[in-house]
Amino acid sequence: SATDTSRTETPAQASDSTNASAALELQSTGGGRLGWSLSAVRSVVDFKAGRKTEDDRLTAGLSYRPDVDWQFRLRGGVEANDFRQATKERYDSWGAGLEWTPSPRTRVAFDGDRRSFGHSHTIELQHR
């Protein structure tokens, strides 16, 4: 995907950067108790008033579903970016999550990760 809003007719919509990213994700299929995933992501942001930054991530994950209502996830990987300085630095990353689906209409999920910039988390509550 790529985004460039610098030529937008409305100045309020204009941006000072061009963003491009590519992702490849593979994951196991089926309803088994154990699952796996692999993810590779490359992002480039070219700031008009600054320097271009790059972020490359490779992550592997395992999941375990003890029953139909619960799923536990673990992730680990590496990340290389030049956010802090002009040359890329390498960082280890890791994370974990859990998902509870008490009914086909309700889902609760929590994921936490340790990335190059610090801790991040996602909380999802869904009811249809």
mmCIF file of C-alpha atoms in Angstrom:
data_model
loop_
_atom_site.group_PDB
_atom_site.id
_atom_site.type_symbol
_atom_site.label_atom_id
_atom_site.label_comp_id
_atom_site.label_asym_id
_atom_site.label_seq_id
_atom_site.Cartn_x
_atom_site.Cartn_y
_atom_site.Cartn_z
ATOM 1 C CA SER A 1 0.000 0.000 0.000
ATOM 2 C CA ALA A 2 1.097 3.579 -0.532
ATOM 3 C CA THR A 3 -0.286 6.935 0.570
ATOM 4 C CA ASP A 4 0.606 10.411 -0.682
ATOM 5 C CA THR A 5 -1.738 13.248 0.243
ATOM 6 C CA SER A 6 0.641 16.093 -0.571
ATOM 7 C CA ARG A 7 -1.283 16.992 -3.743
ATOM 8 C CA THR A 8 -4.702 17.173 -2.138
ATOM 9 C CA GLU A 9 -6.829 20.151 -3.175
ATOM 10 C CA THR A 10 -7.797 20.933 0.419
ATOM 11 C CA PRO A 11 -4.792 22.104 2.491
ATOM 12 C CA ALA A 12 -6.297 20.609 5.662
ATOM 13 C CA GLN A 13 -6.115 17.149 4.053
ATOM 14 C CA ALA A 14 -2.520 17.569 2.837
ATOM 15 C CA SER A 15 0.288 15.668 4.539
ATOM 16 C CA ASP A 16 4.005 16.249 4.775
ATOM 17 C CA SER A 17 4.898 12.615 4.076
ATOM 18 C CA THR A 18 4.596 9.718 1.670
ATOM 19 C CA ASN A 19 3.985 6.298 3.264
ATOM 20 C CA ALA A 20 4.566 2.912 1.636
ATOM 21 C CA SER A 21 4.305 -0.525 3.187
ATOM 22 C CA ALA A 22 4.298 -4.167 2.157
ATOM 23 C CA ALA A 23 3.278 -7.162 4.244
ATOM 24 C CA LEU A 24 3.347 -10.925 3.830
ATOM 25 C CA GLU A 25 1.451 -13.043 6.350
ATOM 26 C CA LEU A 26 1.155 -16.821 6.523
ATOM 27 C CA GLN A 27 -0.854 -18.743 9.088
ATOM 28 C CA SER A 28 -2.132 -22.224 9.762
ATOM 29 C CA THR A 29 -5.702 -23.110 8.889
ATOM 30 C CA GLY A 30 -8.185 -25.487 10.390
ATOM 31 C CA GLY A 31 -9.732 -25.859 13.789
ATOM 32 C CA GLY A 32 -6.868 -27.566 15.598
ATOM 33 C CA ARG A 33 -5.671 -26.800 19.112
ATOM 34 C CA LEU A 34 -2.248 -25.561 17.932
ATOM 35 C CA GLY A 35 -1.644 -22.905 15.308
ATOM 36 C CA TRP A 36 1.236 -20.880 13.873
ATOM 37 C CA SER A 37 1.811 -17.635 11.993
ATOM 38 C CA LEU A 38 4.641 -15.842 10.186
ATOM 39 C CA SER A 39 4.612 -12.149 9.318
ATOM 40 C CA ALA A 40 7.056 -9.927 7.392
ATOM 41 C CA VAL A 41 6.384 -6.178 7.156
ATOM 42 C CA ARG A 42 8.385 -3.364 5.537
ATOM 43 C CA SER A 43 7.363 0.289 5.965
ATOM 44 C CA VAL A 44 8.960 3.409 4.523
ATOM 45 C CA VAL A 45 7.903 6.951 5.424
ATOM 46 C CA ASP A 46 9.430 9.821 3.442
ATOM 47 C CA PHE A 47 8.907 13.104 5.274
ATOM 48 C CA LYS A 48 8.930 16.154 2.995
ATOM 49 C CA ALA A 49 10.428 18.364 5.733
ATOM 50 C CA GLY A 50 12.686 15.662 7.202
ATOM 51 C CA ARG A 51 14.419 12.403 6.471
ATOM 52 C CA LYS A 52 13.046 9.108 5.214
ATOM 53 C CA THR A 53 12.601 6.349 7.840
ATOM 54 C CA GLU A 54 12.421 2.590 7.345
ATOM 55 C CA ASP A 55 11.043 -0.186 9.555
ATOM 56 C CA ASP A 56 11.465 -3.911 8.831
ATOM 57 C CA ARG A 57 9.774 -6.539 11.042
ATOM 58 C CA LEU A 58 9.774 -10.334 11.044
ATOM 59 C CA THR A 59 7.512 -12.087 13.553
ATOM 60 C CA ALA A 60 6.643 -15.727 14.279
ATOM 61 C CA GLY A 61 3.720 -16.746 16.448
ATOM 62 C CA LEU A 62 2.170 -19.773 18.125
ATOM 63 C CA SER A 63 -1.398 -20.147 19.324
ATOM 64 C CA TYR A 64 -3.114 -22.652 21.574
ATOM 65 C CA ARG A 65 -6.879 -23.201 21.804
ATOM 66 C CA PRO A 66 -7.699 -25.423 24.816
ATOM 67 C CA ASP A 67 -11.425 -25.228 23.980
ATOM 68 C CA VAL A 68 -13.704 -23.323 21.603
ATOM 69 C CA ASP A 69 -14.042 -20.314 23.940
ATOM 70 C CA TRP A 70 -10.363 -19.534 24.623
ATOM 71 C CA GLN A 71 -7.225 -18.903 22.572
ATOM 72 C CA PHE A 72 -3.745 -18.011 23.887
ATOM 73 C CA ARG A 73 -1.057 -16.465 21.638
ATOM 74 C CA LEU A 74 2.724 -15.955 21.873
ATOM 75 C CA ARG A 75 4.854 -13.952 19.416
ATOM 76 C CA GLY A 76 8.543 -13.277 18.958
ATOM 77 C CA GLY A 77 10.626 -11.610 16.324
ATOM 78 C CA VAL A 78 13.112 -8.992 15.254
ATOM 79 C CA GLU A 79 12.723 -5.419 14.089
ATOM 80 C CA ALA A 80 15.214 -3.099 12.401
ATOM 81 C CA ASN A 81 14.511 0.611 11.995
ATOM 82 C CA ASP A 82 16.176 3.980 11.771
ATOM 83 C CA PHE A 83 13.730 5.950 13.921
ATOM 84 C CA ARG A 84 16.345 7.108 16.459
ATOM 85 C CA GLN A 85 19.376 7.571 14.210
ATOM 86 C CA ALA A 86 20.304 7.572 10.521
ATOM 87 C CA THR A 87 21.510 3.940 10.520
ATOM 88 C CA LYS A 88 19.234 1.012 11.303
ATOM 89 C CA GLU A 89 19.240 -0.480 14.782
ATOM 90 C CA ARG A 90 18.089 -4.063 15.489
ATOM 91 C CA TYR A 91 15.656 -4.880 18.295
ATOM 92 C CA ASP A 92 14.102 -8.069 19.626
ATOM 93 C CA SER A 93 10.329 -7.956 19.966
ATOM 94 C CA TRP A 94 7.880 -10.224 21.755
ATOM 95 C CA GLY A 95 4.253 -10.340 22.706
ATOM 96 C CA ALA A 96 1.347 -12.356 24.025
ATOM 97 C CA GLY A 97 -2.406 -12.285 23.836
ATOM 98 C CA LEU A 98 -5.595 -14.017 24.748
ATOM 99 C CA GLU A 99 -9.048 -14.188 23.231
ATOM 100 C CA TRP A 100 -12.343 -15.197 24.816
ATOM 101 C CA THR A 101 -15.356 -15.966 22.639
ATOM 102 C CA PRO A 102 -18.216 -16.867 24.995
ATOM 103 C CA SER A 103 -20.758 -16.891 22.135
ATOM 104 C CA PRO A 104 -20.748 -16.583 18.326
ATOM 105 C CA ARG A 105 -21.812 -12.942 18.763
ATOM 106 C CA THR A 106 -19.360 -11.865 21.484
ATOM 107 C CA ARG A 107 -15.554 -11.607 21.419
ATOM 108 C CA VAL A 108 -13.056 -10.133 23.911
ATOM 109 C CA ALA A 109 -9.337 -9.957 23.051
ATOM 110 C CA PHE A 110 -6.210 -8.496 24.597
ATOM 111 C CA ASP A 111 -2.726 -8.336 23.054
ATOM 112 C CA GLY A 112 0.447 -6.793 24.445
ATOM 113 C CA ASP A 113 3.793 -6.377 22.712
ATOM 114 C CA ARG A 114 7.277 -5.084 23.456
ATOM 115 C CA ARG A 115 8.573 -3.223 20.397
ATOM 116 C CA SER A 116 11.509 -0.944 19.612
ATOM 117 C CA PHE A 117 9.625 2.143 20.814
ATOM 118 C CA GLY A 118 8.308 0.540 24.019
ATOM 119 C CA HIS A 119 5.216 -1.345 25.090
ATOM 120 C CA SER A 120 2.000 -1.444 23.072
ATOM 121 C CA HIS A 121 -1.350 -3.076 23.691
ATOM 122 C CA THR A 122 -4.671 -3.680 21.979
ATOM 123 C CA ILE A 123 -7.996 -4.315 23.657
ATOM 124 C CA GLU A 124 -10.942 -5.444 21.530
ATOM 125 C CA LEU A 125 -14.553 -5.817 22.652
ATOM 126 C CA GLN A 126 -17.032 -6.973 20.034
ATOM 127 C CA HIS A 127 -20.709 -7.794 20.345
ATOM 128 C CA ARG A 128 -23.040 -8.107 17.366
#
